[in-house]
Coordinates of C-alpha atoms and ligand atoms in Angstrom, one line a residue:
M1 CA -19.6 20.4 21.2
T2 CA -17.5 19.0 24.1
Q3 CA -19.7 20.4 26.8
I4 CA -20.8 16.9 27.9
F5 CA -17.2 16.4 29.2
E6 CA -17.0 19.8 31.0
P7 CA -17.6 20.3 34.7
Y8 CA -21.0 21.3 36.0
N9 CA -22.1 22.8 39.3
L10 CA -25.0 20.8 40.8
G11 CA -26.0 22.8 43.9
P12 CA -23.0 22.7 46.2
L13 CA -21.2 20.0 44.2
T14 CA -18.9 20.4 41.2
L15 CA -19.3 17.4 38.9
A16 CA -16.4 16.5 36.6
N17 CA -18.7 16.2 33.6
R18 CA -22.4 16.1 32.6
I19 CA -22.7 12.3 32.4
V20 CA -24.8 10.7 35.1
M21 CA -25.0 7.0 35.9
A22 CA -28.8 6.3 36.2
P23 CA -30.0 4.2 39.1
L24 CA -29.9 0.5 38.1
T25 CA -31.5 -2.4 40.0
R26 CA -29.1 -5.3 40.2
N27 CA -30.6 -7.6 42.9
R28 CA -27.4 -8.4 44.6
A29 CA -27.9 -7.4 48.2
A30 CA -26.5 -9.6 50.9
A31 CA -28.1 -10.9 54.1
G32 CA -30.0 -8.2 56.0
L33 CA -30.4 -6.5 52.6
V34 CA -27.1 -4.7 53.0
P35 CA -25.4 -3.7 49.7
S36 CA -23.5 -6.4 47.9
P37 CA -19.9 -7.1 49.0
H38 CA -19.0 -6.1 45.4
A39 CA -21.0 -2.9 45.4
A40 CA -18.1 -0.7 46.5
E41 CA -15.9 -1.9 43.7
Y42 CA -18.7 -1.7 41.2
Y43 CA -19.6 1.9 42.0
A44 CA -16.0 3.0 42.4
Q45 CA -15.2 1.6 39.0
R46 CA -17.8 4.0 37.6
A47 CA -16.7 7.0 39.6
T48 CA -15.6 8.9 36.5
A49 CA -19.2 9.7 35.8
G50 CA -20.0 13.3 36.9
L51 CA -22.7 11.8 39.2
L52 CA -23.6 8.3 40.2
I53 CA -27.1 7.6 41.3
A54 CA -27.0 4.4 43.3
E55 CA -29.7 1.8 42.7
A56 CA -33.3 2.0 44.0
T57 CA -33.1 1.3 47.7
Q58 CA -36.2 0.6 49.9
I59 CA -37.0 3.0 52.7
S60 CA -38.7 0.4 54.9
P61 CA -39.5 -3.4 54.8
Q62 CA -42.9 -2.6 53.3
A63 CA -41.3 -0.6 50.5
Q64 CA -39.5 -3.7 49.0
G65 CA -40.9 -5.3 45.8
Y66 CA -38.1 -7.5 44.5
Q67 CA -35.8 -10.0 46.1
D68 CA -32.3 -8.9 47.2
T69 CA -32.7 -5.2 46.7
P70 CA -30.9 -3.2 49.3
G71 CA -32.4 -1.1 52.1
I72 CA -31.5 2.1 54.0
Y73 CA -33.4 1.6 57.2
T74 CA -31.1 -0.5 59.5
S75 CA -27.7 0.4 61.0
D76 CA -26.1 -2.5 59.1
Q77 CA -27.5 -1.2 55.8
I78 CA -26.1 2.3 56.6
A79 CA -22.7 0.8 57.5
G80 CA -22.8 -1.2 54.2
W81 CA -23.5 1.9 52.2
R82 CA -20.7 3.8 54.0
V83 CA -18.2 1.4 52.4
V84 CA -19.6 2.2 49.0
T85 CA -19.6 6.0 49.4
D86 CA -16.1 6.0 50.8
A87 CA -14.9 4.0 47.8
V88 CA -16.5 6.4 45.4
H89 CA -15.3 9.5 47.2
A90 CA -11.7 8.1 47.3
K91 CA -11.9 8.1 43.5
G92 CA -13.1 11.7 43.4
G93 CA -16.7 10.6 42.5
R94 CA -20.1 12.0 43.6
I95 CA -22.9 9.7 44.6
F96 CA -26.6 10.1 45.4
L97 CA -28.9 7.3 46.6
Q98 CA -32.3 6.6 45.1
L99 CA -35.0 6.3 47.8
W100 CA -37.8 3.8 46.9
H101 CA -41.2 2.6 47.9
V102 CA -42.6 0.1 45.4
G103 CA -46.2 0.4 46.6
R104 CA -48.3 -2.3 44.8
V105 CA -45.3 -3.7 42.8
S106 CA -44.6 -6.3 45.4
H107 CA -45.5 -9.8 46.6
V108 CA -46.8 -11.1 49.9
D109 CA -43.7 -13.2 50.3
L110 CA -41.6 -10.0 50.5
Q111 CA -44.0 -8.1 52.8
P112 CA -43.7 -8.0 56.6
G113 CA -46.0 -10.8 58.0
G114 CA -47.0 -11.9 54.5
A115 CA -49.3 -8.9 54.3
A116 CA -50.7 -7.4 51.1
P117 CA -48.6 -4.8 49.4
V118 CA -49.9 -1.2 49.9
A119 CA -51.2 1.1 47.1
P120 CA -53.4 4.1 46.6
S121 CA -56.2 1.8 45.6
A122 CA -56.9 -2.0 45.7
I123 CA -56.0 -2.4 42.0
P124 CA -53.4 -4.9 41.0
A125 CA -50.3 -3.8 39.1
A126 CA -50.6 -6.1 36.1
T127 CA -46.8 -6.6 36.1
K128 CA -44.4 -9.2 37.4
T129 CA -41.9 -9.0 40.1
F130 CA -38.8 -11.2 40.9
V131 CA -39.2 -13.2 44.1
N132 CA -38.3 -16.8 45.2
N133 CA -35.8 -16.8 42.3
T134 CA -38.5 -16.5 39.6
F135 CA -40.7 -13.9 37.9
T136 CA -44.1 -13.9 39.5
D137 CA -47.3 -11.9 39.3
T138 CA -47.4 -9.1 41.8
S139 CA -49.9 -9.7 44.7
M140 CA -53.3 -8.0 45.1
P141 CA -52.6 -4.8 47.0
R142 CA -54.7 -3.1 49.7
A143 CA -55.5 0.6 49.7
L144 CA -53.6 2.7 52.2
D145 CA -55.7 4.2 55.0
L146 CA -55.5 8.0 55.1
E147 CA -54.0 7.6 58.6
E148 CA -51.1 5.5 57.3
I149 CA -49.8 8.1 54.8
P150 CA -47.8 10.3 57.3
A151 CA -45.7 7.3 58.3
I152 CA -44.7 6.7 54.7
V153 CA -43.6 10.3 54.4
A154 CA -41.7 9.9 57.6
D155 CA -40.0 6.8 56.3
F156 CA -38.8 8.7 53.3
R157 CA -37.5 11.5 55.6
Q158 CA -35.7 9.1 57.9
A159 CA -34.2 7.2 54.9
A160 CA -32.8 10.5 53.6
A161 CA -31.2 11.2 57.0
N162 CA -29.8 7.7 56.9
A163 CA -28.4 8.2 53.4
I164 CA -26.5 11.3 54.6
A165 CA -25.3 9.3 57.6
A166 CA -24.0 6.7 55.1
G167 CA -22.0 9.4 53.3
F168 CA -24.1 10.1 50.2
D169 CA -23.9 13.5 48.6
G170 CA -27.6 13.6 48.3
V171 CA -30.7 11.5 47.5
E172 CA -33.1 11.0 44.6
V173 CA -36.7 10.5 45.5
H174 CA -38.0 7.7 43.2
G175 CA -41.2 9.2 41.8
A176 CA -41.1 7.2 38.5
N177 CA -41.7 3.9 36.8
G178 CA -45.0 2.9 38.4
Y179 CA -43.9 2.7 42.0
L180 CA -45.8 4.2 45.0
L181 CA -45.4 8.0 44.2
D182 CA -46.2 7.4 40.5
Q183 CA -49.2 5.2 41.4
F184 CA -50.6 8.1 43.4
A185 CA -50.0 10.6 40.6
K186 CA -51.6 8.6 37.8
D187 CA -55.4 8.0 37.7
G188 CA -55.1 4.5 36.3
A189 CA -53.8 3.3 39.7
N190 CA -55.4 6.0 42.0
H191 CA -59.2 5.9 42.5
R192 CA -59.1 7.5 45.9
T193 CA -61.8 10.0 46.9
D194 CA -59.9 11.6 49.8
A195 CA -57.3 14.3 49.8
Y196 CA -54.9 12.0 47.9
G197 CA -57.1 11.2 44.9
G198 CA -59.3 12.7 42.3
S199 CA -57.9 16.1 41.2
V200 CA -54.5 16.9 39.8
E201 CA -53.6 18.6 43.1
N202 CA -54.7 15.7 45.2
R203 CA -52.9 13.0 43.1
A204 CA -49.7 15.2 43.4
R205 CA -50.0 15.5 47.1
L206 CA -48.0 12.5 48.3
M207 CA -45.0 13.1 45.9
L208 CA -44.9 16.8 47.0
E209 CA -45.2 15.9 50.7
V210 CA -42.3 13.5 50.3
G211 CA -40.2 16.0 48.4
A212 CA -40.8 18.6 51.0
A213 CA -40.1 16.3 53.9
V214 CA -36.8 15.1 52.4
A215 CA -35.7 18.6 51.5
A216 CA -36.5 19.8 55.1
E217 CA -34.4 16.9 56.5
I218 CA -31.3 17.1 54.3
G219 CA -31.7 20.4 52.4
P220 CA -33.2 21.0 49.0
E221 CA -29.7 21.4 47.5
R222 CA -29.1 17.7 48.2
T223 CA -32.6 16.5 47.1
G224 CA -33.4 15.4 43.6
I225 CA -36.4 13.5 42.2
R226 CA -37.1 11.2 39.3
I227 CA -40.3 11.2 37.3
S228 CA -41.6 9.4 34.2
P229 CA -44.7 11.3 33.1
V230 CA -45.8 9.1 30.2
S231 CA -44.1 5.8 31.0
P232 CA -46.5 2.8 31.3
A233 CA -43.8 1.0 33.4
N234 CA -45.3 -1.5 35.9
G235 CA -48.8 -1.1 34.6
V236 CA -49.6 2.6 35.4
S237 CA -51.6 4.8 33.1
S238 CA -52.6 8.5 33.2
S239 CA -55.5 10.2 31.4
D240 CA -53.8 13.7 31.9
P241 CA -50.0 13.4 32.2
Q242 CA -49.3 17.0 30.9
P243 CA -51.4 18.9 33.4
Q244 CA -50.5 16.4 36.2
F245 CA -46.8 16.7 35.7
D246 CA -46.8 20.4 34.9
Y247 CA -48.4 20.9 38.3
I248 CA -46.0 18.6 40.1
V249 CA -43.0 20.2 38.5
D250 CA -44.2 23.7 39.3
H251 CA -44.4 22.7 43.0
L252 CA -41.1 20.8 43.0
S253 CA -39.5 23.9 41.6
K254 CA -41.0 26.0 44.5
L255 CA -39.4 23.5 46.9
G256 CA -36.0 24.3 45.4
L257 CA -35.0 20.7 44.7
V258 CA -31.6 20.5 43.2
Y259 CA -32.6 18.4 40.2
L260 CA -35.4 17.0 38.2
H261 CA -34.6 13.7 36.5
V262 CA -37.0 12.8 33.8
V263 CA -37.5 9.5 32.0
E264 CA -38.5 10.8 28.6
G265 CA -41.0 8.3 27.1
A266 CA -41.5 4.7 28.0
T267 CA -38.9 3.5 30.5
G268 CA -36.2 1.6 28.6
G269 CA -38.4 1.8 25.5
P270 CA -39.6 4.3 22.8
R271 CA -39.1 8.0 23.6
D272 CA -42.2 8.9 21.6
V273 CA -44.7 6.6 23.3
A274 CA -47.1 9.5 23.9
P275 CA -47.2 13.2 23.1
F276 CA -45.6 15.2 25.9
D277 CA -43.9 18.6 26.2
F278 CA -40.7 17.8 28.1
A279 CA -39.2 21.2 27.1
G280 CA -42.1 22.8 28.9
L281 CA -41.3 20.8 32.0
R282 CA -37.7 21.9 31.8
R283 CA -38.8 25.6 31.6
R284 CA -41.0 25.2 34.7
F285 CA -38.2 23.8 36.8
S286 CA -35.6 26.3 38.1
G287 CA -33.0 23.7 39.1
T288 CA -31.0 21.2 37.1
Y289 CA -32.7 19.0 34.5
I290 CA -31.4 15.5 34.0
A291 CA -32.6 13.8 30.9
N292 CA -32.8 10.0 30.6
N293 CA -34.0 7.3 28.3
G294 CA -32.3 5.9 25.2
Y295 CA -29.6 8.6 25.0
D296 CA -26.4 7.9 23.0
L297 CA -23.5 10.4 22.7
D298 CA -25.1 12.0 19.6
L299 CA -28.5 12.6 21.1
A300 CA -26.9 13.7 24.4
T301 CA -24.7 16.2 22.6
A302 CA -27.6 17.6 20.6
H303 CA -29.8 18.0 23.7
L304 CA -27.1 19.7 25.7
A305 CA -26.2 22.0 22.8
A306 CA -29.9 22.9 22.3
G307 CA -30.3 23.7 26.1
E308 CA -32.8 20.9 26.4
A309 CA -31.0 19.3 29.4
D310 CA -28.2 20.1 31.8
L311 CA -27.1 16.6 32.5
I312 CA -27.7 13.2 30.7
A313 CA -28.3 10.0 32.6
F314 CA -27.1 6.8 30.9
G315 CA -28.4 3.5 32.3
R316 CA -27.7 0.2 30.5
P317 CA -24.4 1.4 28.9
F318 CA -23.0 1.8 32.4
I319 CA -23.6 -1.9 33.3
A320 CA -21.1 -3.2 30.8
N321 CA -18.8 -0.1 30.6
P322 CA -17.2 1.0 33.9
D323 CA -15.2 3.5 31.9
L324 CA -18.2 4.7 29.8
V325 CA -17.0 8.4 30.1
A326 CA -13.5 7.6 28.7
R327 CA -15.0 5.4 25.9
L328 CA -17.5 8.1 24.9
Q329 CA -14.7 10.7 24.9
S330 CA -12.3 8.6 22.8
G331 CA -15.0 7.2 20.5
A332 CA -14.1 3.6 21.6
A333 CA -16.5 0.7 21.1
L334 CA -18.7 -0.2 24.0
N335 CA -18.8 -3.6 25.7
E336 CA -22.0 -5.6 25.2
I337 CA -24.2 -6.2 28.2
N338 CA -24.8 -9.9 29.2
P339 CA -28.6 -10.0 30.0
A340 CA -28.2 -13.2 32.0
T341 CA -26.2 -11.4 34.7
M342 CA -28.3 -8.2 35.0
Y343 CA -30.4 -9.3 38.0
G344 CA -28.9 -11.3 40.8
G345 CA -25.7 -13.1 41.3
G346 CA -22.2 -12.0 42.4
A347 CA -19.3 -10.3 40.8
E348 CA -19.8 -11.9 37.4
G349 CA -21.6 -9.4 35.1
Y350 CA -21.3 -6.8 37.8
S351 CA -17.8 -5.7 38.8
D352 CA -15.9 -7.8 36.2
Y353 CA -16.6 -5.8 33.0
P354 CA -13.3 -4.6 31.6
T355 CA -12.1 -1.1 31.0
L356 CA -10.5 -0.3 27.7
S357 CA -7.0 -0.7 29.1
E358 CA -7.9 -4.1 30.6
A359 CA -9.6 -5.4 27.5
Ligands
8OZ1 C1 -35.6 -3.0 36.8 C2 -36.0 -4.1 37.6 C3 -36.5 -3.9 38.9 C4 -36.7 -2.6 39.3 C5 -37.1 1.0 38.1 C6 -36.2 0.3 40.2 O1 -37.6 0.6 37.0 C7 -36.6 -0.1 39.0 C8 -36.4 -1.5 38.5 C9 -35.9 -1.7 37.2 O2 -37.1 2.1 38.5

């Protein structure tokens, strides 16, 4: 019954418990898209989680889709993240960085030279982004040339090396939520007729190439990946999520990645949005399975006890509860989240939520 609070071996790391802080976009990066000056305090406050997964972080200027999200492609950004990882490690925590390319979920005002965002195909995302301090339609994307794809794989690989240089314990490839790798995987966004489109194998190709490149760079034991097979997040759709993601997960397992992090259902929404055999995915993957989406302590306990997951990632509850682990363990009430301070701003609604003893 208490296994959620017991240690777990994640590859070479021993986690203090089976509670993971999911990556959470907070739009508080400072000039140069370095992490917020409050980020070290914010993450260190949450270091009692077994594993922290730091917010989605763009691998290149082209990979950015929202204002004030941090990067991991300049020396200043690496130095900024080093402050964060040192603060977390000083508290005995473990921290991975989520590596992100948004693909078509972007706006010309965020793109180098005002260029169109890139995508598998020139199909707009039908979703909004946050830019110029307002929610705005994403811009019409252009289809990537075949010749441009190796550079994107190389950017992921370099970003992984940069993350290790910044002191992270590992990285999570963002393959979920309608961003670039998910756009390639799902046929609503991918109408390509080359080696990266059409068949299940071809649509999986970019995600698997990125997984292989990152694992080759930093080791599969430090490489995780997040997927969201049935989520319609950011306007993606798939006619065949089960065979698509069965194939992807079979191959991710062969790469020996340390964990598979699955958004079960619609991201931040209903878990039963579409029929899908998540237990089957878990059986196909030989590493650690991290389950996410709408978990509370009861559901987490049930899924861990039934062997349906190894670790449970909590997202929104970690925003308002730096001591979420202690609160779950003692049965204490949770702080309420203030929606007005979720995206953008400073310390307010970020590093000033009280612990139980402070409240
Ligand atoms: C909320 C707002 C902006 C981005 C994701 C990185 O859904 C995000 C994100 C979430 O994975």
